Short mmCIF file of C-alpha atoms and ligand atoms in Angstrom, two decimals:
data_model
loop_
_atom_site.label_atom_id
_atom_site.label_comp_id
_atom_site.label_asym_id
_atom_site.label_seq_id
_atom_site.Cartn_x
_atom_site.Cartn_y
_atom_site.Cartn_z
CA UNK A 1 11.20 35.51 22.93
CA UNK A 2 9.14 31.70 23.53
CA UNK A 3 6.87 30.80 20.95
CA UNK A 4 5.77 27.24 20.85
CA UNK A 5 3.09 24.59 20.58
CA UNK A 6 1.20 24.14 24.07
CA UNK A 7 -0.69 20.51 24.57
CA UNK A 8 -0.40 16.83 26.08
CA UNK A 9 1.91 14.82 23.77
CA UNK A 10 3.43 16.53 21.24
CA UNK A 11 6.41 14.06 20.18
CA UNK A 12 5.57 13.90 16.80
CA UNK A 13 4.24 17.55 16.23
CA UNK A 14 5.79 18.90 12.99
CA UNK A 15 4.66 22.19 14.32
CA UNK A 16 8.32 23.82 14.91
CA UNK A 17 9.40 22.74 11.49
CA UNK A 18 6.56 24.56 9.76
CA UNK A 19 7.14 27.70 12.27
CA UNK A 20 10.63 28.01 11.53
CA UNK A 21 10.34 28.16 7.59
CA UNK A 22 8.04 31.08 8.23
CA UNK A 23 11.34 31.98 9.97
CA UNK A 24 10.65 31.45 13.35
CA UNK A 25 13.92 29.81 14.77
CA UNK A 26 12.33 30.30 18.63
CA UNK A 27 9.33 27.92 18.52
CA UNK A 28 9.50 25.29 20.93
CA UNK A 29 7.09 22.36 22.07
CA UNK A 30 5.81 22.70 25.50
CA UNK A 31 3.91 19.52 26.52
CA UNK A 32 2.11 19.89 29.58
CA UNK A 33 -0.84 18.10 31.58
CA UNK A 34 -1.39 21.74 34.01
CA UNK A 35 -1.74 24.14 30.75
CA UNK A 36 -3.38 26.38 33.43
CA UNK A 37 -0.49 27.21 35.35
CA UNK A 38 1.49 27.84 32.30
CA UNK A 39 -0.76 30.23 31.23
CA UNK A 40 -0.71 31.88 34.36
CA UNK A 41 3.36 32.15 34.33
CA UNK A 42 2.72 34.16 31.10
CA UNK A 43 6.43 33.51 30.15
CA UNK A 44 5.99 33.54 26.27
CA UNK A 45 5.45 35.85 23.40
CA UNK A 46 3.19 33.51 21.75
CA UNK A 47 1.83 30.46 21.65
CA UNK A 48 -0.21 27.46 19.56
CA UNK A 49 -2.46 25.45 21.40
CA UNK A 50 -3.45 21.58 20.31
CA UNK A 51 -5.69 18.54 21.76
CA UNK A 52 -6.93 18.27 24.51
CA UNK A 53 -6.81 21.96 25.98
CA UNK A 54 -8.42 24.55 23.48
CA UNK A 55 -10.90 25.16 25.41
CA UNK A 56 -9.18 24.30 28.39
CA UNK A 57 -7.58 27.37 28.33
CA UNK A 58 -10.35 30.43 27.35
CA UNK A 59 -11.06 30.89 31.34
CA UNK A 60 -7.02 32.10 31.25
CA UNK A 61 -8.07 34.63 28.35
CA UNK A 62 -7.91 38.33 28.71
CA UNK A 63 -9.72 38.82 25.38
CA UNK A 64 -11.15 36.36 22.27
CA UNK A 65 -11.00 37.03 18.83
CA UNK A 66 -15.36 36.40 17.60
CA UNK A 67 -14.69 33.27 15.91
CA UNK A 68 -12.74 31.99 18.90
CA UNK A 69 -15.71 33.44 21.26
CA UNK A 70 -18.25 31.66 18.79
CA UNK A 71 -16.25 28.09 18.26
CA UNK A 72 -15.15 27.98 21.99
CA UNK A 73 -11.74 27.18 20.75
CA UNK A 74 -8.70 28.78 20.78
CA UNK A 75 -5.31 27.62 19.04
CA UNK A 76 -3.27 30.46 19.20
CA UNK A 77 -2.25 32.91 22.22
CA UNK A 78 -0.39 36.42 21.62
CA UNK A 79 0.60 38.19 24.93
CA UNK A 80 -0.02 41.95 24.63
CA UNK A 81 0.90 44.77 26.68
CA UNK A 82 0.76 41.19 29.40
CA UNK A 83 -2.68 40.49 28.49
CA UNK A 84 -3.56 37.00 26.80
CA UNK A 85 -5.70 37.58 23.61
CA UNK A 86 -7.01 34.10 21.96
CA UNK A 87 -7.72 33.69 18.27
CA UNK A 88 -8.86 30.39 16.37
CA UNK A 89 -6.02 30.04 13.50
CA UNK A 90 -7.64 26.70 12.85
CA UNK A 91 -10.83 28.74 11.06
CA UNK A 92 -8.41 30.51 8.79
CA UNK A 93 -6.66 27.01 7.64
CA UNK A 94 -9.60 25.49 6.57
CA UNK A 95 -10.82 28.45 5.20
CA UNK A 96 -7.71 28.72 3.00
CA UNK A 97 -7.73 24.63 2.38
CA UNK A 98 -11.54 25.01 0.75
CA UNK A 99 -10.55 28.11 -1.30
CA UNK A 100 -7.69 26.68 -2.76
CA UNK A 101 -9.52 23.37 -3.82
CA UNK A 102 -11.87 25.77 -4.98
CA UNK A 103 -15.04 23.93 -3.07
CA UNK A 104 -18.13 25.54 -3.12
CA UNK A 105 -20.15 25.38 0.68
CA UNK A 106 -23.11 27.35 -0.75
CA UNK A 107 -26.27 25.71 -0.63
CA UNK A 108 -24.03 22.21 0.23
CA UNK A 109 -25.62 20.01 2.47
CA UNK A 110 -22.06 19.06 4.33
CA UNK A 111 -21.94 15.92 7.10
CA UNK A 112 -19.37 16.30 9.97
CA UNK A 113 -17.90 13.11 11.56
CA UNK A 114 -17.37 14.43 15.23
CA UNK A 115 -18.49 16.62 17.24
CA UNK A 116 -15.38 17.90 19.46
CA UNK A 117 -13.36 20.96 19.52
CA UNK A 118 -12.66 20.84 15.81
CA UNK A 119 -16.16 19.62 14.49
CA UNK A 120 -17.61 23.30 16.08
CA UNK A 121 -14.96 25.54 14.62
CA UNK A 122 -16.12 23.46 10.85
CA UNK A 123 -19.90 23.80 11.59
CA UNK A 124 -18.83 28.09 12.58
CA UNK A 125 -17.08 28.07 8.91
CA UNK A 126 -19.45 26.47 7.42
CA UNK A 127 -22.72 28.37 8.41
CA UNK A 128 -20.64 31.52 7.50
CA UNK A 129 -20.31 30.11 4.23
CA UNK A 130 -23.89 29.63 3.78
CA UNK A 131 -24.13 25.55 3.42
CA UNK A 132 -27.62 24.67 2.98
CA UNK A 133 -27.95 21.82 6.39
CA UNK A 134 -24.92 20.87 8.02
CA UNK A 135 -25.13 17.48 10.07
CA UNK A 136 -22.70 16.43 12.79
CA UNK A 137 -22.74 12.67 13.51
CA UNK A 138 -21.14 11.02 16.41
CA UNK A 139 -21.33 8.58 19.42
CA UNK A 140 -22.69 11.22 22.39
CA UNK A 141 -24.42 13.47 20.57
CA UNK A 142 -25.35 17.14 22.71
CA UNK A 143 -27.89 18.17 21.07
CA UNK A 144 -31.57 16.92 19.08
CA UNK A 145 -29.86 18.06 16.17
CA UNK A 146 -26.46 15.77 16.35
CA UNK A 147 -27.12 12.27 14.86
CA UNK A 148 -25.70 9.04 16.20
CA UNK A 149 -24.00 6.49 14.01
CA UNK A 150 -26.77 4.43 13.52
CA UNK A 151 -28.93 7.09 12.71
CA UNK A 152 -26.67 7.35 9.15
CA UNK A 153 -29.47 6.68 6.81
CA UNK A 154 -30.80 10.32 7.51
CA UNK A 155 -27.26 11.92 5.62
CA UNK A 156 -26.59 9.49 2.78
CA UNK A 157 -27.61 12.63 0.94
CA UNK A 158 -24.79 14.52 2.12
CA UNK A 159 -22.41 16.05 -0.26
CA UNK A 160 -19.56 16.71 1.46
CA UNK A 161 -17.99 14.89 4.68
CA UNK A 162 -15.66 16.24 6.88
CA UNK A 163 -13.94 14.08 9.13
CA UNK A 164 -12.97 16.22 12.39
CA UNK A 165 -12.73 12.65 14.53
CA UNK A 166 -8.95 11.35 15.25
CA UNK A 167 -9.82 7.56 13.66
CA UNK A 168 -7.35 6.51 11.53
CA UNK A 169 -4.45 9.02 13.02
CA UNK A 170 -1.08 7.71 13.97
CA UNK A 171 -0.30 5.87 15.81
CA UNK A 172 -3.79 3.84 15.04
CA UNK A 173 -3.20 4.25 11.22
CA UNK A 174 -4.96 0.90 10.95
CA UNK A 175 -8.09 2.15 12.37
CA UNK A 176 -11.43 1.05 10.43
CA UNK A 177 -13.40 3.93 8.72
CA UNK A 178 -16.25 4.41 10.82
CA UNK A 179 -18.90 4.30 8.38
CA UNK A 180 -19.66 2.29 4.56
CA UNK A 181 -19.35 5.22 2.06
CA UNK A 182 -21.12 2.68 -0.91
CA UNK A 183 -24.58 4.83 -0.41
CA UNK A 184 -23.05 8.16 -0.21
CA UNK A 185 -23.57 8.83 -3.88
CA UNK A 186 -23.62 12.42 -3.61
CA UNK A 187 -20.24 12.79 -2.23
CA UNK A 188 -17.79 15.02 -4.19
CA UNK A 189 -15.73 15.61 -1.44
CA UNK A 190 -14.01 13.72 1.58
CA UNK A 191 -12.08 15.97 3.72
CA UNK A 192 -9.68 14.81 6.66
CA UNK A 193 -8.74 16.74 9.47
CA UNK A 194 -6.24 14.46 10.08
CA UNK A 195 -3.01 14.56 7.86
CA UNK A 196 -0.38 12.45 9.90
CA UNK A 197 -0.83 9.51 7.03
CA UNK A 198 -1.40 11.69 5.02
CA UNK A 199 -3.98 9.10 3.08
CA UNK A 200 -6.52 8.21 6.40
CA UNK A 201 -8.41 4.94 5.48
CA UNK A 202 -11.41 7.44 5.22
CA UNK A 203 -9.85 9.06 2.39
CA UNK A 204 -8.48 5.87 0.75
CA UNK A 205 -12.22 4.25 1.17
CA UNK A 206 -13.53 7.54 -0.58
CA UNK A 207 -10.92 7.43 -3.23
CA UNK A 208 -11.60 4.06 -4.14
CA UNK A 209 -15.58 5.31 -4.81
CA UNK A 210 -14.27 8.24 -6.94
CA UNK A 211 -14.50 10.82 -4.39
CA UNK A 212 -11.89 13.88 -4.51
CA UNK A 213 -10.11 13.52 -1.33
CA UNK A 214 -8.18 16.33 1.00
CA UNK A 215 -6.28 16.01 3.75
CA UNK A 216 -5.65 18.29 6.60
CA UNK A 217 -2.03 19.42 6.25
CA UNK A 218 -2.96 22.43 4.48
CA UNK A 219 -5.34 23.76 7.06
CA UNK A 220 -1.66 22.77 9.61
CA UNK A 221 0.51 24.79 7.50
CA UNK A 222 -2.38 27.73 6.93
CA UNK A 223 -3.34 28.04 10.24
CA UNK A 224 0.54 28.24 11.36
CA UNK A 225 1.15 30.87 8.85
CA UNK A 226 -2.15 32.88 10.01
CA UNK A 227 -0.67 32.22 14.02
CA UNK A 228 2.62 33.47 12.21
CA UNK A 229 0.80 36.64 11.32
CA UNK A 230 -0.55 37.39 14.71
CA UNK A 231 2.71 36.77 16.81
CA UNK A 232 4.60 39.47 14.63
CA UNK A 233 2.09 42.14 13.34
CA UNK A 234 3.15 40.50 9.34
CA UNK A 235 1.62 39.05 6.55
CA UNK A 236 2.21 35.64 5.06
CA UNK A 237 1.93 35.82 1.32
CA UNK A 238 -0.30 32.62 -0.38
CA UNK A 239 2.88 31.05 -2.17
CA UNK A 240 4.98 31.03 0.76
CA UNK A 241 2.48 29.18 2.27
CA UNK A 242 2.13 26.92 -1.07
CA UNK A 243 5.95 26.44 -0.51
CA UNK A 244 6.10 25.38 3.15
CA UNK A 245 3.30 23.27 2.64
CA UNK A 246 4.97 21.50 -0.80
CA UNK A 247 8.02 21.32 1.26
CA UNK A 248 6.10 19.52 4.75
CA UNK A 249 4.59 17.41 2.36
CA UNK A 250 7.48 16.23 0.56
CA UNK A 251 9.10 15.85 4.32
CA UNK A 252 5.65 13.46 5.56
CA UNK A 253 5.74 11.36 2.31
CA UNK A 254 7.22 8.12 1.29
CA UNK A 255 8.56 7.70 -2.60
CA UNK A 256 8.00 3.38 -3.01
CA UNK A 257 8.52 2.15 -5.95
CA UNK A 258 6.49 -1.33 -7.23
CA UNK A 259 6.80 -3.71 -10.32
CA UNK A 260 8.74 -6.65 -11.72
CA UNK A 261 11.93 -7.81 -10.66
CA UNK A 262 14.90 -5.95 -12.30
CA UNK A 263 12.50 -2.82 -13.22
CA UNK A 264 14.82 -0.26 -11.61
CA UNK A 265 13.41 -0.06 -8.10
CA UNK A 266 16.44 -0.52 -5.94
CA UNK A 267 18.74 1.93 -8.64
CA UNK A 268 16.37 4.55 -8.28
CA UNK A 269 16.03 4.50 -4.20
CA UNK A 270 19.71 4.56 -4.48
CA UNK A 271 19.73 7.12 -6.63
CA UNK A 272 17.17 9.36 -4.46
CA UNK A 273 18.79 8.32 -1.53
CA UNK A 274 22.05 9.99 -2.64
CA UNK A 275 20.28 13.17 -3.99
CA UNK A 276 18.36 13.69 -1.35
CA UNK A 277 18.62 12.32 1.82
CA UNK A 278 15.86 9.54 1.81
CA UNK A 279 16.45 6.64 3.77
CA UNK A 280 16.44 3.59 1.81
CA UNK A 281 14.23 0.63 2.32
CA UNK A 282 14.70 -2.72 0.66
CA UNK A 283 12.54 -4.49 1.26
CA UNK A 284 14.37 -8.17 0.19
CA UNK A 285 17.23 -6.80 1.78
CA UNK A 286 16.20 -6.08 4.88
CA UNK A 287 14.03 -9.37 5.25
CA UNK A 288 17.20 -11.34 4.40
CA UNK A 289 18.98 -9.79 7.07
CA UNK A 290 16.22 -9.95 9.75
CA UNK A 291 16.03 -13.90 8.89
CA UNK A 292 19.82 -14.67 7.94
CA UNK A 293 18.55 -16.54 5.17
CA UNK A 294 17.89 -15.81 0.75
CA UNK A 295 15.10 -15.20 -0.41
CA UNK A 296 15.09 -18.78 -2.23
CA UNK A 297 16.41 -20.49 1.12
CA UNK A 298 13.29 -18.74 2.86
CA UNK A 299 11.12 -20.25 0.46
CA UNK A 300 12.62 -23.51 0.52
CA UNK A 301 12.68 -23.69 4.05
CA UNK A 302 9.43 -22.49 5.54
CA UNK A 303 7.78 -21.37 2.21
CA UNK A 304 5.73 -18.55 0.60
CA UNK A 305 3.44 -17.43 2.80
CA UNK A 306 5.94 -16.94 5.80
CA UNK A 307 7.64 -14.84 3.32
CA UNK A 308 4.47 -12.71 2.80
CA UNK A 309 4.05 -12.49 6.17
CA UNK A 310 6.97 -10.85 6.93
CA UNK A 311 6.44 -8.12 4.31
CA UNK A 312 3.25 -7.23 5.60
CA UNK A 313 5.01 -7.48 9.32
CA UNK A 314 7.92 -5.27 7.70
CA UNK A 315 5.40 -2.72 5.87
CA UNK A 316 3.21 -2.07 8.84
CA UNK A 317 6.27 -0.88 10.49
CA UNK A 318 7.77 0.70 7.22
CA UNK A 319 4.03 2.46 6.42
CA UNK A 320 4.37 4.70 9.79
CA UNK A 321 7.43 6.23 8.92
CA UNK A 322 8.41 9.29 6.36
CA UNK A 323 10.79 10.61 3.98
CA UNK A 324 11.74 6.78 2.97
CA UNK A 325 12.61 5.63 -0.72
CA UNK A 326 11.10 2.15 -0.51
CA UNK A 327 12.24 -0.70 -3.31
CA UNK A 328 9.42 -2.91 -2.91
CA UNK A 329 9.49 -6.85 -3.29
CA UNK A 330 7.62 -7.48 -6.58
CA UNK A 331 5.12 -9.65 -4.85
CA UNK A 332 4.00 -7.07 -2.26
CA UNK A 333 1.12 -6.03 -4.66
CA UNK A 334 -0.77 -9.13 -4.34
CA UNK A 335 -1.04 -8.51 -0.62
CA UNK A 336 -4.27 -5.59 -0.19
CA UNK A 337 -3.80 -4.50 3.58
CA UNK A 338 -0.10 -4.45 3.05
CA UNK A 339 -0.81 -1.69 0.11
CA UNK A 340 -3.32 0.10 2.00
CA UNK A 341 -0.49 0.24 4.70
CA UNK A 342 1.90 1.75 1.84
CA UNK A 343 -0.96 3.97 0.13
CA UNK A 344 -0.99 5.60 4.01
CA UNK A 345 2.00 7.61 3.42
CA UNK A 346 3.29 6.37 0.05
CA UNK A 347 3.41 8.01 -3.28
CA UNK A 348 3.81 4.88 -5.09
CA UNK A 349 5.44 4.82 -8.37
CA UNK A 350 4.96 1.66 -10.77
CA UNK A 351 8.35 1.20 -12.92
CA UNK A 352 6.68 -0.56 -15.75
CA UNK A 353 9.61 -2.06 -17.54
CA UNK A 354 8.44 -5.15 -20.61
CA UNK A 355 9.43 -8.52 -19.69
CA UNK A 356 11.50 -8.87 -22.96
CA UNK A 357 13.48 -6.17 -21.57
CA UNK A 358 13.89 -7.20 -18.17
CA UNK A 359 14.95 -10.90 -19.42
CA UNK A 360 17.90 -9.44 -22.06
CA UNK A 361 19.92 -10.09 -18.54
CA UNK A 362 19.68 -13.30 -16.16
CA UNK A 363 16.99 -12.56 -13.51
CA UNK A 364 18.90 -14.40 -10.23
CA UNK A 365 17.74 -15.13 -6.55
CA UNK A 366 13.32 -15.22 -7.83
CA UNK A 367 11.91 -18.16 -6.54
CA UNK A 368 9.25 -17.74 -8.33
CA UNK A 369 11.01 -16.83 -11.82
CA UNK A 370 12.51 -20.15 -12.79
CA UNK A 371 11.99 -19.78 -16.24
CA UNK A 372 11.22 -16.93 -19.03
CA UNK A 373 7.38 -18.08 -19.10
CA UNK A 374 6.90 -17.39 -14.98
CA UNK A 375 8.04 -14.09 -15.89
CA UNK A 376 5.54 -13.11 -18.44
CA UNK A 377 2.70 -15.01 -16.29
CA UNK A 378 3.44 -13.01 -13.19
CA UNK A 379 3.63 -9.91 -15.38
CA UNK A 380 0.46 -10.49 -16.63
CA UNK A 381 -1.05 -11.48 -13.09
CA UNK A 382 0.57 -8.39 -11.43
CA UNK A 383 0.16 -5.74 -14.08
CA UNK A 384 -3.58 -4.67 -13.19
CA UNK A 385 -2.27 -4.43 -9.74
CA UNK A 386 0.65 -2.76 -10.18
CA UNK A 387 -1.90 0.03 -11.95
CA UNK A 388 -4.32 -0.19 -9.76
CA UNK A 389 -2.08 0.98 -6.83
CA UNK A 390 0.31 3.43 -8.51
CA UNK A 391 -0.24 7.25 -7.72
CA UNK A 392 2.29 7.52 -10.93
CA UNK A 393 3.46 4.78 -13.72
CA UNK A 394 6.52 5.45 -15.29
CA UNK A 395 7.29 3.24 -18.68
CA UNK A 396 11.12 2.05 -18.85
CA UNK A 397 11.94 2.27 -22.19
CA UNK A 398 15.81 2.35 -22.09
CA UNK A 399 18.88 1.82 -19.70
CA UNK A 400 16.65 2.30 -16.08
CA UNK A 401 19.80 4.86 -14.97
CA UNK A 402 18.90 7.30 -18.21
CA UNK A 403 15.39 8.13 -16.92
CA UNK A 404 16.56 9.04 -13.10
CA UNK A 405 16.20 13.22 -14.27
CA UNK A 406 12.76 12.26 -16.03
CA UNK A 407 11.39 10.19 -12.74
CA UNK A 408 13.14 12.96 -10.72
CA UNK A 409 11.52 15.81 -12.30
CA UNK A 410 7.91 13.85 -12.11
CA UNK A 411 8.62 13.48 -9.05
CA UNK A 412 9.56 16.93 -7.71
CA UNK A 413 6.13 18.59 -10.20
CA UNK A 414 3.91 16.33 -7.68
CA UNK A 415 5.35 18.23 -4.89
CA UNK A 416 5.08 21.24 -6.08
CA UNK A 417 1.88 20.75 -8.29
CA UNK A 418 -0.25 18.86 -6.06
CA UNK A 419 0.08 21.68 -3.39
CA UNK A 420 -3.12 21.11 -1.19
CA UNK A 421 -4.37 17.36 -2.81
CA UNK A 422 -4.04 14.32 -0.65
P1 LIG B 504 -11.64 16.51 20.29
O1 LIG B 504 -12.19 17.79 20.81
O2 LIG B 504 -11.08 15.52 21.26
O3 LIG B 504 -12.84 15.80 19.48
C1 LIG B 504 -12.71 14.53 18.92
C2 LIG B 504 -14.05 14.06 18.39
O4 LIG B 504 -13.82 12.78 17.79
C3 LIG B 504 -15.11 13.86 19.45
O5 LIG B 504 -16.39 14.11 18.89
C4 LIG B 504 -14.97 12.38 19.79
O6 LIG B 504 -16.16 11.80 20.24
C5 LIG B 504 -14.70 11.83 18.41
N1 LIG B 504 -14.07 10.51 18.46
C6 LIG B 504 -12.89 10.21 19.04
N2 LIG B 504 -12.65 8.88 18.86
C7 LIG B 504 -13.68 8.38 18.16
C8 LIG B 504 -14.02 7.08 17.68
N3 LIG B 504 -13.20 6.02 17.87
N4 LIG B 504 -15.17 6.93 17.01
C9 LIG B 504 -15.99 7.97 16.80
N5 LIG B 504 -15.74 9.23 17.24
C10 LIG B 504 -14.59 9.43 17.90
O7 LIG B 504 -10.50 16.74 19.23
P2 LIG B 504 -10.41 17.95 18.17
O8 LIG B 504 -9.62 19.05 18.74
O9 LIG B 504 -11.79 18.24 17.68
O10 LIG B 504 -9.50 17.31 17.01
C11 LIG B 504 -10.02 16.25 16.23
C12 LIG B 504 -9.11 15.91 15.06
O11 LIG B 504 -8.94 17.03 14.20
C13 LIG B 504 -7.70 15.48 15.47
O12 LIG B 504 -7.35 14.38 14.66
C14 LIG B 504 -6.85 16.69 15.14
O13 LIG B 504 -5.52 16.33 14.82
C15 LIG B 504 -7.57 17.20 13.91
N6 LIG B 504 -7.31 18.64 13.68
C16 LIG B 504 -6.53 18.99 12.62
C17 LIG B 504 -6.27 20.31 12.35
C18 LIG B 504 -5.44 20.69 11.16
O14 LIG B 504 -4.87 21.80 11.13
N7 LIG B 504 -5.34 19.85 10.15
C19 LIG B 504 -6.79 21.31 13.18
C20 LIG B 504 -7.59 20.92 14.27
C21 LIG B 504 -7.84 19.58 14.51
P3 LIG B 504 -16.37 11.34 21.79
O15 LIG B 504 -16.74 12.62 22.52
O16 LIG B 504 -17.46 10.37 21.70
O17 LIG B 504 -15.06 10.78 22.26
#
């Protein structure tokens, strides 16, 4: 039996993980550049299709499912009796992704960014849904109806955007936002295709203007359970597919912990680490042994800002990975791209521990805490920062080690709680 995941490059598809906790153990990744002649070979049961071939493949097709024969895309394949029948799976993700947030298309006047494979299975969901005017913008538009970007003045009345466009998707995580959301004052909703970071600078622009934001690894894990469903004749109950996406989730994101010196941050990634499995990141640490040198001997020698700039050097590399515990230098927060790069796949925590408390015990190796009163100043600098970037804030009231189950438990409720938010 082959099952698998048919496209171009496909190294870091999380595909086969998702597949197998639906209990597939034979799901493979088969990157090609002739999909064609693998088609033709027929040697699978069943198969997912991805960028750039899902439409490169309907001419192979014995059959299409209507949404597939309406959207022109297929993502899944299920070899019957040796025929190929096609079905878009992708339809039924984001179908389940807006029910669960509990969005309401009706009457909506939605704005797609894109207008690709994905942007035409949206625009099929979302007539079927009844929005009230659905706008695609892009750079070639096809059609009198599709808008180019400088045509965005005729949607800043838009109340939903979808982005179905790969900018801001690893590796290009840095990528700009293509548009200035400050006019969009209608927006409730910013949704993101995209979920590999998991936080798109699309959806950390929106969040930043108050705008619920949604990611796209929901609509993944649904449309893998719905391709599930069609390779083996079963049905995928709603809270498995809760749990494998709580589970992917918890898999794609980073635990970092910011605030003061001595707060708890490097006991608590230790503590994680050993629980769980994280990979610990210390930030310090590691940028004393990259340089050979203190943290004070750093400073001495070539000063602050070369310091800085080897954090942000360290968290651009640091911000593309997953499933880290990250112990953050305390300074980190006064740097905004570096904390953008963190917010990309970081659920940040802020230890917020007093400084009355943190000073009860010598605070060694801070260049910049020579005395009790730089303590309390950078405390009172960093504080709105620390809050301003902190997905959770956890007050440290007693010995840091006592609140590990309470941090632990917060922790493992956002998994499980947050199910479909970004
Ligand atoms: P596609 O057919 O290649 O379409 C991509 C679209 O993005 C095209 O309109 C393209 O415009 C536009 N685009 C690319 N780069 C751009 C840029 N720098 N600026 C502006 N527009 C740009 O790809 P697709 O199959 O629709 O997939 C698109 C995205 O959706 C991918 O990120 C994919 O991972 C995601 N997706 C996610 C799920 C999920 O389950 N979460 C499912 C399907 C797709 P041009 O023609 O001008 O290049």
């Amino acid at each position: 039996m082959i099952y698998g995941l048919l496209g171009k490059s496909l190294a870091h598809s999380v595909s086969p993980e998702i597949h197998k906790a639906f209990g597939n153990d034979c799901y493979k990744l088969y990157p090609t550049d002739n999909p064609g002649q693998f088609l033709k070979n027929k040697a699978f049961s069943g198969l997912n299709v991805t960028i750039p071939y899902k439409e490169t493949v309907l001419p192979y097709l014995d059959q299409l499912d209507p949404i597939a024969n309406r959207s022109h895309s297929v993502n899944t394949i299920v070899k019957k009796d040796n025929k190929l029948h096609g079905y878009n799976t992708d339809y039924d993700g984001l179908s389940m992704l807006v029910d669960h947030h509990k969005i309401d298309i009706r009457g909506k006047h939605i704005l797609i960014v894109g207008n690709g494979g994905a942007a035409n299975t949206v625009s099929c969901f979302l007539e079927d849904r009844k929005a009230q005017k659905v706008t695609k913008i892009c750079r070639k538009p096809r059609n009198d109806s599709e808008l180019t970007f400088s045509e965005i003045d005729k949607v800043k009345d838009c109340e939903i955007i979808i982005n179905t466009t790969p900018v801001g998707m690893y590796p290009d995580n840095e990528s700009d936002w293509l548009f200035d959301l400050g006019e969009f004052t209608n927006v409730t909703h910013a949704i993101d295709l995209i979920y590999n970071p998991l936080r798109t600078n699309f959806l950390l622009d929106a969040k930043t203007r108050g705008i619920k934001t949604i990611n796209g690894l929901f609509m993944l894990v649904a449309q893998a359970a719905r391709a599930h469903e069609l390779f083996f004749e079963t049905s995928v109950p709603m809270d498995r597919i809760q749990a494998v996406y709580s589970e992917t989730l918890r898999q794609m994101t980073n635990i970092i912990f910011i605030g003061l010196p001595s707060s708890g941050k490097s006991l608590y990634a230790r503590l994680l680490h050993d629980k769980y499995g994280l990979q610990i990141m210390d930030t310090d640490r590691i940028i004393e042994q990259m340089t050979g040198m203190t943290i004070p001997e750093i400073f001495d020698s070539q000063g602050e800002k070369h310091f800085r700039d080897q954090e942000f050097l360290l968290a651009r590399t640091i911000s593309k990975t997953h499933y880290q515990v990250i112990s953050t230098g305390g300074g980190m927060v006064t740097n905004p791209a570096l904390m953008r790069l963190f917010q990309h796949n970081g659920y940040i925590i802020f230890l917020d521990k007093d400084p009355a408390e943190i000073l009860k015990y010598p605070v060694r190796n801070r260049p910049l805490i020579k005395k009790p009163e730089d303590l309390y100043r950078l405390a009172s600098q960093r504080r709105p920062l620390y809050e301003k970037y902190a997905d959770m804030i956890f007050k440290i009231t007693k010995d840091a080690k006592l609140h590990f189950p309470e941090i632990e438990r917060l922790i493992n409720e956002h998994f499980d709680n947050q199910r479909a938010e970004s």
